[in-house]
PDB file of C-alpha atoms in Angstrom:
ATOM      1  CA  MET A   1       0.000   0.000   0.000  1.00 58.00           C
ATOM      2  CA  ASN A   2       1.005   3.642  -0.329  1.00 71.00           C
ATOM      3  CA  ASP A   3       2.798   5.426   2.491  1.00 85.00           C
ATOM      4  CA  PRO A   4       0.111   6.731   4.903  1.00 92.00           C
ATOM      5  CA  PHE A   5       0.206  10.117   6.617  1.00 95.00           C
ATOM      6  CA  ARG A   6       0.096   9.410  10.360  1.00 97.00           C
ATOM      7  CA  ILE A   7      -0.550  11.437  13.503  1.00 97.00           C
ATOM      8  CA  TYR A   8      -0.063  10.603  17.189  1.00 98.00           C
ATOM      9  CA  MET A   9      -1.647  12.771  19.878  1.00 97.00           C
ATOM     10  CA  LYS A  10      -1.526  12.271  23.641  1.00 97.00           C
ATOM     11  CA  VAL A  11      -3.835  14.199  25.955  1.00 97.00           C
ATOM     12  CA  LYS A  12      -4.174  14.441  29.706  1.00 98.00           C
ATOM     13  CA  VAL A  13      -7.762  14.095  30.902  1.00 98.00           C
ATOM     14  CA  LYS A  14      -9.020  15.929  33.974  1.00 98.00           C
ATOM     15  CA  GLU A  15      -8.776  14.010  37.223  1.00 97.00           C
ATOM     16  CA  GLY A  16     -11.666  11.591  37.669  1.00 96.00           C
ATOM     17  CA  GLN A  17     -13.075  12.277  34.195  1.00 98.00           C
ATOM     18  CA  LEU A  18     -11.571   9.509  32.046  1.00 98.00           C
ATOM     19  CA  ASP A  19     -14.662   7.287  32.223  1.00 97.00           C
ATOM     20  CA  ASN A  20     -16.755  10.256  31.088  1.00 97.00           C
ATOM     21  CA  PHE A  21     -14.268  11.263  28.378  1.00 98.00           C
ATOM     22  CA  LEU A  22     -14.072   7.906  26.615  1.00 98.00           C
ATOM     23  CA  PRO A  23     -17.777   7.663  25.568  1.00 97.00           C
ATOM     24  CA  ARG A  24     -17.466  11.153  24.104  1.00 97.00           C
ATOM     25  CA  ALA A  25     -14.371  10.013  22.229  1.00 97.00           C
ATOM     26  CA  VAL A  26     -16.390   7.126  20.784  1.00 97.00           C
ATOM     27  CA  ASN A  27     -18.970   9.596  19.453  1.00 97.00           C
ATOM     28  CA  VAL A  28     -16.222  11.471  17.606  1.00 97.00           C
ATOM     29  CA  ILE A  29     -14.881   8.214  16.171  1.00 97.00           C
ATOM     30  CA  GLU A  30     -18.305   7.130  14.913  1.00 97.00           C
ATOM     31  CA  TYR A  31     -18.861  10.496  13.258  1.00 96.00           C
ATOM     32  CA  LEU A  32     -15.505  10.423  11.452  1.00 96.00           C
ATOM     33  CA  LYS A  33     -15.896   6.818  10.404  1.00 96.00           C
ATOM     34  CA  LYS A  34     -18.792   7.990   8.224  1.00 95.00           C
ATOM     35  CA  SER A  35     -17.601  11.463   7.223  1.00 94.00           C
ATOM     36  CA  ALA A  36     -13.861  10.958   6.587  1.00 94.00           C
ATOM     37  CA  PRO A  37     -13.593   8.222   3.918  1.00 94.00           C
ATOM     38  CA  GLU A  38      -9.846   8.746   3.382  1.00 95.00           C
ATOM     39  CA  MET A  39      -9.147   8.288   7.083  1.00 97.00           C
ATOM     40  CA  LEU A  40      -7.648   4.802   7.337  1.00 97.00           C
ATOM     41  CA  GLN A  41      -7.244   4.581  11.096  1.00 97.00           C
ATOM     42  CA  PHE A  42      -8.708   6.369  14.089  1.00 97.00           C
ATOM     43  CA  GLU A  43      -8.189   4.622  17.410  1.00 98.00           C
ATOM     44  CA  VAL A  44      -8.211   5.752  21.032  1.00 98.00           C
ATOM     45  CA  PHE A  45      -6.145   4.111  23.778  1.00 98.00           C
ATOM     46  CA  ALA A  46      -6.255   4.881  27.500  1.00 98.00           C
ATOM     47  CA  ASN A  47      -4.013   4.550  30.542  1.00 98.00           C
ATOM     48  CA  HIS A  48      -6.226   4.718  33.623  1.00 97.00           C
ATOM     49  CA  GLU A  49      -3.291   5.051  36.014  1.00 97.00           C
ATOM     50  CA  THR A  50      -2.014   8.279  34.457  1.00 97.00           C
ATOM     51  CA  ASN A  51      -5.370   9.583  33.164  1.00 97.00           C
ATOM     52  CA  GLU A  52      -3.936   9.809  29.641  1.00 98.00           C
ATOM     53  CA  VAL A  53      -5.416   9.080  26.242  1.00 98.00           C
ATOM     54  CA  VAL A  54      -3.575   8.495  22.973  1.00 98.00           C
ATOM     55  CA  TRP A  55      -5.183   9.003  19.577  1.00 98.00           C
ATOM     56  CA  LEU A  56      -3.639   7.235  16.564  1.00 98.00           C
ATOM     57  CA  GLU A  57      -4.692   8.527  13.154  1.00 97.00           C
ATOM     58  CA  SER A  58      -3.715   7.503   9.617  1.00 97.00           C
ATOM     59  CA  PHE A  59      -4.727   8.959   6.261  1.00 97.00           C
ATOM     60  CA  LYS A  60      -4.252   7.822   2.658  1.00 95.00           C
ATOM     61  CA  GLN A  61      -2.056  10.841   1.983  1.00 94.00           C
ATOM     62  CA  VAL A  62      -1.381  14.386   3.137  1.00 94.00           C
ATOM     63  CA  SER A  63      -4.295  15.810   1.131  1.00 94.00           C
ATOM     64  CA  SER A  64      -6.620  13.352   2.912  1.00 95.00           C
ATOM     65  CA  TYR A  65      -5.816  15.061   6.188  1.00 95.00           C
ATOM     66  CA  ASP A  66      -6.707  18.421   4.655  1.00 94.00           C
ATOM     67  CA  LEU A  67     -10.090  16.975   3.636  1.00 93.00           C
ATOM     68  CA  HIS A  68     -10.538  15.715   7.179  1.00 93.00           C
ATOM     69  CA  LEU A  69      -9.956  19.212   8.577  1.00 92.00           C
ATOM     70  CA  ALA A  70     -13.078  20.391   6.741  1.00 90.00           C
ATOM     71  CA  ASN A  71     -15.121  18.278   9.185  1.00 90.00           C
ATOM     72  CA  PHE A  72     -14.341  20.767  11.947  1.00 90.00           C
ATOM     73  CA  ALA A  73     -16.515  23.350  10.198  1.00 89.00           C
ATOM     74  CA  ASN A  74     -19.535  21.096  10.692  1.00 93.00           C
ATOM     75  CA  PRO A  75     -21.674  22.066  13.726  1.00 95.00           C
ATOM     76  CA  GLU A  76     -22.211  18.411  14.694  1.00 95.00           C
ATOM     77  CA  MET A  77     -18.459  17.772  14.711  1.00 94.00           C
ATOM     78  CA  GLN A  78     -17.863  20.963  16.675  1.00 94.00           C
ATOM     79  CA  ASP A  79     -20.380  19.842  19.263  1.00 96.00           C
ATOM     80  CA  LEU A  80     -18.888  16.347  19.580  1.00 95.00           C
ATOM     81  CA  THR A  81     -15.288  17.503  19.856  1.00 94.00           C
ATOM     82  CA  GLY A  82     -16.248  20.368  22.153  1.00 94.00           C
ATOM     83  CA  LYS A  83     -17.873  17.987  24.639  1.00 96.00           C
ATOM     84  CA  ALA A  84     -14.757  15.808  24.678  1.00 95.00           C
ATOM     85  CA  MET A  85     -12.369  18.742  24.982  1.00 94.00           C
ATOM     86  CA  GLN A  86     -14.273  20.039  28.017  1.00 96.00           C
ATOM     87  CA  LEU A  87     -12.822  17.087  29.909  1.00 97.00           C
ATOM     88  CA  GLN A  88      -9.265  17.526  28.629  1.00 96.00           C
ATOM     89  CA  GLU A  89      -6.676  19.022  30.924  1.00 96.00           C
ATOM     90  CA  SER A  90      -3.937  19.456  28.319  1.00 94.00           C
ATOM     91  CA  ILE A  91      -2.428  18.185  25.079  1.00 94.00           C
ATOM     92  CA  GLU A  92       0.786  16.453  26.110  1.00 95.00           C
ATOM     93  CA  SER A  93       2.322  15.855  22.682  1.00 95.00           C
ATOM     94  CA  ILE A  94       1.539  15.654  18.967  1.00 96.00           C
ATOM     95  CA  TYR A  95       3.753  13.926  16.415  1.00 97.00           C
ATOM     96  CA  VAL A  96       3.078  14.405  12.713  1.00 97.00           C
ATOM     97  CA  MET A  97       4.747  11.593  10.772  1.00 96.00           C
ATOM     98  CA  GLY A  98       5.477  13.238   7.467  1.00 93.00           C
ATOM     99  CA  GLU A  99       5.440  16.731   6.025  1.00 94.00           C
ATOM    100  CA  PRO A 100       1.991  18.350   6.434  1.00 95.00           C
ATOM    101  CA  SER A 101       0.526  20.870   4.017  1.00 94.00           C
ATOM    102  CA  GLU A 102       0.480  24.581   4.746  1.00 95.00           C
ATOM    103  CA  THR A 103      -3.259  24.190   5.409  1.00 93.00           C
ATOM    104  CA  ALA A 104      -2.550  21.634   8.102  1.00 94.00           C
ATOM    105  CA  LYS A 105       0.222  23.738   9.649  1.00 94.00           C
ATOM    106  CA  ALA A 106      -2.174  26.687   9.850  1.00 92.00           C
ATOM    107  CA  ALA A 107      -4.785  24.457  11.517  1.00 90.00           C
ATOM    108  CA  PHE A 108      -2.294  23.265  14.140  1.00 90.00           C
ATOM    109  CA  LYS A 109      -1.470  26.884  14.918  1.00 88.00           C
ATOM    110  CA  GLN A 110      -5.147  27.897  15.012  1.00 84.00           C
ATOM    111  CA  PHE A 111      -5.960  25.119  17.491  1.00 81.00           C
ATOM    112  CA  GLY A 112      -2.932  25.941  19.633  1.00 82.00           C
ATOM    113  CA  MET A 113      -1.247  22.617  18.915  1.00 86.00           C
ATOM    114  CA  ASP A 114       2.530  22.411  19.279  1.00 90.00           C
ATOM    115  CA  ALA A 115       2.877  19.687  16.654  1.00 95.00           C
ATOM    116  CA  LYS A 116       6.310  18.126  16.178  1.00 96.00           C
ATOM    117  CA  ILE A 117       6.879  17.344  12.505  1.00 96.00           C
ATOM    118  CA  LEU A 118       8.881  14.145  12.055  1.00 97.00           C
ATOM    119  CA  SER A 119      10.954  13.389   8.966  1.00 96.00           C
ATOM    120  CA  PRO A 120      10.420   9.757   7.889  1.00 96.00           C
ATOM    121  CA  TRP A 121      13.236   7.377   7.039  1.00 96.00           C
ATOM    122  CA  PRO A 122      12.697   4.298   4.834  1.00 95.00           C
ATOM    123  CA  GLY A 123      10.733   1.581   6.595  1.00 95.00           C
ATOM    124  CA  THR A 124       8.478  -1.454   6.356  1.00 95.00           C
ATOM    125  CA  ILE A 125       4.844  -0.848   5.398  1.00 95.00           C
ATOM    126  CA  ARG A 126       2.494  -3.860   5.243  1.00 95.00           C
ATOM    127  CA  LEU A 127      -0.549  -2.349   6.910  1.00 95.00           C
ATOM    128  CA  ALA A 128      -3.024  -4.106   4.615  1.00 92.00           C
ATOM    129  CA  GLU A 129      -2.150  -7.492   6.153  1.00 93.00           C
ATOM    130  CA  SER A 130      -4.461  -9.027   8.751  1.00 92.00           C
ATOM    131  CA  ARG A 131      -4.483  -8.178  12.460  1.00 94.00           C
ATOM    132  CA  GLU A 132      -5.395 -10.347  15.423  1.00 94.00           C
ATOM    133  CA  GLU A 133      -7.222  -9.239  18.566  1.00 92.00           C
ATOM    134  CA  ASP A 134      -3.927  -8.729  20.399  1.00 94.00           C
ATOM    135  CA  ASN A 135      -2.502  -6.546  17.639  1.00 95.00           C
ATOM    136  CA  ILE A 136       0.243  -4.328  19.112  1.00 98.00           C
ATOM    137  CA  GLN A 137       1.416  -0.846  18.158  1.00 98.00           C
ATOM    138  CA  SER A 138       4.205   1.087  19.821  1.00 98.00           C
ATOM    139  CA  LEU A 139       5.923   4.452  19.787  1.00 98.00           C
ATOM    140  CA  VAL A 140       9.455   4.913  21.094  1.00 98.00           C
ATOM    141  CA  THR A 141      10.881   8.393  21.621  1.00 98.00           C
ATOM    142  CA  MET A 142      14.665   8.546  21.982  1.00 97.00           C
ATOM    143  CA  GLN A 143      17.356  11.080  22.778  1.00 98.00           C
ATOM    144  CA  ILE A 144      20.305  10.156  20.532  1.00 97.00           C
ATOM    145  CA  SER A 145      23.975  11.093  20.984  1.00 97.00           C
ATOM    146  CA  ASP A 146      25.002  10.328  17.370  1.00 96.00           C
ATOM    147  CA  MET A 147      22.171  10.535  14.835  1.00 96.00           C
ATOM    148  CA  ALA A 148      24.272   9.322  11.883  1.00 96.00           C
ATOM    149  CA  ALA A 149      25.284   6.188  13.784  1.00 95.00           C
ATOM    150  CA  TYR A 150      21.689   5.596  14.886  1.00 95.00           C
ATOM    151  CA  ARG A 151      20.495   5.899  11.290  1.00 96.00           C
ATOM    152  CA  LYS A 152      22.903   3.180  10.181  1.00 95.00           C
ATOM    153  CA  ILE A 153      21.517   0.876  12.879  1.00 95.00           C
ATOM    154  CA  SER A 154      17.964   1.815  11.876  1.00 95.00           C
ATOM    155  CA  GLU A 155      18.677   0.866   8.258  1.00 95.00           C
ATOM    156  CA  GLN A 156      19.981  -2.524   9.348  1.00 95.00           C
ATOM    157  CA  VAL A 157      16.930  -3.149  11.536  1.00 96.00           C
ATOM    158  CA  GLU A 158      14.562  -2.094   8.748  1.00 95.00           C
ATOM    159  CA  SER A 159      16.263  -4.486   6.342  1.00 96.00           C
ATOM    160  CA  ALA A 160      15.508  -7.334   8.756  1.00 96.00           C
ATOM    161  CA  ALA A 161      11.919  -6.138   9.342  1.00 97.00           C
ATOM    162  CA  GLU A 162      11.132  -6.267   5.622  1.00 95.00           C
ATOM    163  CA  THR A 163      11.287 -10.071   5.625  1.00 94.00           C
ATOM    164  CA  GLN A 164       9.865 -10.712   9.108  1.00 97.00           C
ATOM    165  CA  SER A 165       6.341 -12.139   9.131  1.00 95.00           C
ATOM    166  CA  GLY A 166       3.868 -10.252  11.312  1.00 97.00           C
ATOM    167  CA  VAL A 167       5.670  -6.902  11.159  1.00 98.00           C
ATOM    168  CA  LEU A 168       3.013  -4.590   9.684  1.00 97.00           C
ATOM    169  CA  PHE A 169       4.790  -1.267  10.111  1.00 97.00           C
ATOM    170  CA  HIS A 170       8.306  -0.452  11.254  1.00 97.00           C
ATOM    171  CA  ARG A 171       9.833   2.961  10.748  1.00 97.00           C
ATOM    172  CA  SER A 172      12.071   5.561  12.348  1.00 96.00           C
ATOM    173  CA  TYR A 173      11.567   9.307  12.123  1.00 97.00           C
ATOM    174  CA  GLN A 174      13.934  12.142  12.920  1.00 97.00           C
ATOM    175  CA  MET A 175      12.524  14.913  15.105  1.00 97.00           C
ATOM    176  CA  ASN A 176      15.654  17.068  15.334  1.00 97.00           C
ATOM    177  CA  ASP A 177      19.438  16.717  15.592  1.00 96.00           C
ATOM    178  CA  ASN A 178      19.298  14.607  18.759  1.00 96.00           C
ATOM    179  CA  GLU A 179      15.790  13.131  18.955  1.00 97.00           C
ATOM    180  CA  ALA A 180      14.221  10.302  16.983  1.00 97.00           C
ATOM    181  CA  VAL A 181      10.936   8.408  17.092  1.00 98.00           C
ATOM    182  CA  ALA A 182      10.250   4.814  16.089  1.00 97.00           C
ATOM    183  CA  PHE A 183       6.697   3.721  15.306  1.00 98.00           C
ATOM    184  CA  GLU A 184       5.948   0.022  14.989  1.00 98.00           C
ATOM    185  CA  GLU A 185       2.973  -2.279  14.509  1.00 98.00           C
ATOM    186  CA  TYR A 186       2.707  -6.070  14.811  1.00 98.00           C
ATOM    187  CA  SER A 187      -0.162  -8.341  13.828  1.00 97.00           C
ATOM    188  CA  SER A 188      -0.164 -10.004  17.273  1.00 97.00           C
ATOM    189  CA  SER A 189       1.712 -10.419  20.534  1.00 97.00           C
ATOM    190  CA  ALA A 190       3.248 -13.607  19.138  1.00 97.00           C
ATOM    191  CA  SER A 191       4.549 -11.688  16.114  1.00 97.00           C
ATOM    192  CA  LEU A 192       6.215  -9.133  18.364  1.00 98.00           C
ATOM    193  CA  LEU A 193       7.812 -11.880  20.477  1.00 97.00           C
ATOM    194  CA  GLU A 194       9.149 -13.543  17.318  1.00 97.00           C
ATOM    195  CA  TRP A 195      10.565 -10.218  16.132  1.00 97.00           C
ATOM    196  CA  MET A 196      12.332  -9.247  19.360  1.00 96.00           C
ATOM    197  CA  PRO A 197      15.375 -11.574  19.080  1.00 96.00           C
ATOM    198  CA  VAL A 198      15.787 -10.622  15.414  1.00 96.00           C
ATOM    199  CA  ALA A 199      15.739  -6.938  16.317  1.00 95.00           C
ATOM    200  CA  LEU A 200      18.257  -7.440  19.117  1.00 93.00           C
ATOM    201  CA  GLU A 201      20.653  -9.140  16.701  1.00 94.00           C
ATOM    202  CA  ASN A 202      20.607  -6.015  14.539  1.00 94.00           C
ATOM    203  CA  LEU A 203      20.663  -3.275  17.182  1.00 91.00           C
ATOM    204  CA  GLY A 204      24.447  -3.217  17.533  1.00 86.00           C
ATOM    205  CA  ASP A 205      25.590  -0.294  19.722  1.00 88.00           C
ATOM    206  CA  PHE A 206      22.055   1.046  20.082  1.00 91.00           C
ATOM    207  CA  THR A 207      22.149   1.298  23.882  1.00 89.00           C
ATOM    208  CA  SER A 208      25.345   3.367  23.827  1.00 94.00           C
ATOM    209  CA  LEU A 209      23.703   5.903  21.495  1.00 95.00           C
ATOM    210  CA  VAL A 210      20.483   6.342  23.486  1.00 94.00           C
ATOM    211  CA  GLN A 211      20.672   8.885  26.302  1.00 92.00           C
ATOM    212  CA  GLY A 212      16.987   8.619  27.209  1.00 95.00           C
ATOM    213  CA  MET A 213      13.940   6.753  25.973  1.00 96.00           C
ATOM    214  CA  THR A 214      10.181   6.443  26.485  1.00 97.00           C
ATOM    215  CA  TYR A 215       8.392   3.340  25.219  1.00 97.00           C
ATOM    216  CA  GLU A 216       4.608   3.450  24.794  1.00 98.00           C
ATOM    217  CA  VAL A 217       2.641   0.331  23.854  1.00 98.00           C
ATOM    218  CA  PHE A 218      -0.890   0.428  22.429  1.00 98.00           C
ATOM    219  CA  GLY A 219      -3.111  -2.633  22.672  1.00 97.00           C
ATOM    220  CA  THR A 220      -3.389  -5.605  25.015  1.00 95.00           C
ATOM    221  CA  PRO A 221      -0.183  -7.642  24.884  1.00 96.00           C
ATOM    222  CA  SER A 222      -0.099 -11.214  26.128  1.00 96.00           C
ATOM    223  CA  GLN A 223       1.518 -11.814  29.514  1.00 96.00           C
ATOM    224  CA  ALA A 224       4.635 -13.224  27.853  1.00 96.00           C
ATOM    225  CA  CYS A 225       4.848 -10.196  25.588  1.00 96.00           C
ATOM    226  CA  LYS A 226       4.281  -7.805  28.493  1.00 96.00           C
ATOM    227  CA  THR A 227       7.044  -9.466  30.503  1.00 97.00           C
ATOM    228  CA  ALA A 228       9.455  -8.900  27.613  1.00 96.00           C
ATOM    229  CA  LEU A 229       8.338  -5.293  27.130  1.00 96.00           C
ATOM    230  CA  ASP A 230       8.603  -4.512  30.847  1.00 96.00           C
ATOM    231  CA  GLY A 231      12.350  -4.911  30.479  1.00 93.00           C
ATOM    232  CA  TRP A 232      12.335  -1.843  28.227  1.00 92.00           C
ATOM    233  CA  GLY A 233      10.296   0.238  30.666  1.00 95.00           C
ATOM    234  CA  ALA A 234       7.141   0.088  28.567  1.00 97.00           C
ATOM    235  CA  LYS A 235       4.055   2.114  29.443  1.00 98.00           C
ATOM    236  CA  TYR A 236       0.738   0.574  28.367  1.00 98.00           C
ATOM    237  CA  TYR A 237      -2.383   2.062  26.802  1.00 98.00           C
ATOM    238  CA  LYS A 238      -5.394  -0.209  26.360  1.00 98.00           C
ATOM    239  CA  ARG A 239      -7.480   0.111  23.201  1.00 97.00           C
ATOM    240  CA  HIS A 240     -10.917   1.527  23.929  1.00 97.00           C
ATOM    241  CA  ALA A 241     -12.449   2.029  20.474  1.00 97.00           C
ATOM    242  CA  GLY A 242     -11.745   2.912  16.870  1.00 97.00           C
ATOM    243  CA  PHE A 243     -11.547   1.682  13.314  1.00 97.00           C
ATOM    244  CA  VAL A 244      -8.829   0.470  10.955  1.00 96.00           C
ATOM    245  CA  ARG A 245      -9.423   0.113   7.205  1.00 95.00           C
ATOM    246  CA  PHE A 246      -6.070  -0.223   5.473  1.00 93.00           C
ATOM    247  CA  GLU A 247      -6.286  -1.822   2.050  1.00 80.00           C
TER     248      GLU A 247
END
């Protein structure tokens, strides 16, 4: 499939309001499922311990996101998003995976969003393949001491990912001179467990290059998978609702 335009957004929900926020989020999802045909993914994940929600969005292409923005002029959409935003405390972070249009940049500014635009490196894209109920996605944010050295390691890892069954998406993005983001998706917990030793074989001096890292996992990993991820300091967000329609 073509390279999708992807967005990650994490929000902090007001204390004690997460259970009220999530049904409102579902209403927004149902509206966009019908009104944004070029939106390929819109999922919401929640961490009840930290009162945080992560939205994962994917679009056919950059222009599809511009079409999506037109929905915000609709009174029904304004009402739905307004009710959800009433329960938001803050937007913690937004990552835009690819170069947005000037229209999108203006919208981010209008909505007061400090969106970080990430430059994509070559990666594995097999999003049209099937997913199981324990499908796993993850986002890793890293502080890197030597970006050129990290990119060489990334290229080696991506070469291995291209031939690994169950790896649906695997890609690194550069945020700035010393920060990078890796976004990954696996068809199941078992697929991720099968990939881990392969990845480790190709990581080389990765740990010596990373000065700090956050590892966020989206989905419901198996206990065996969670045990392996705990070793990397993973933080978990359980899927609450959404749709995926990659083709």
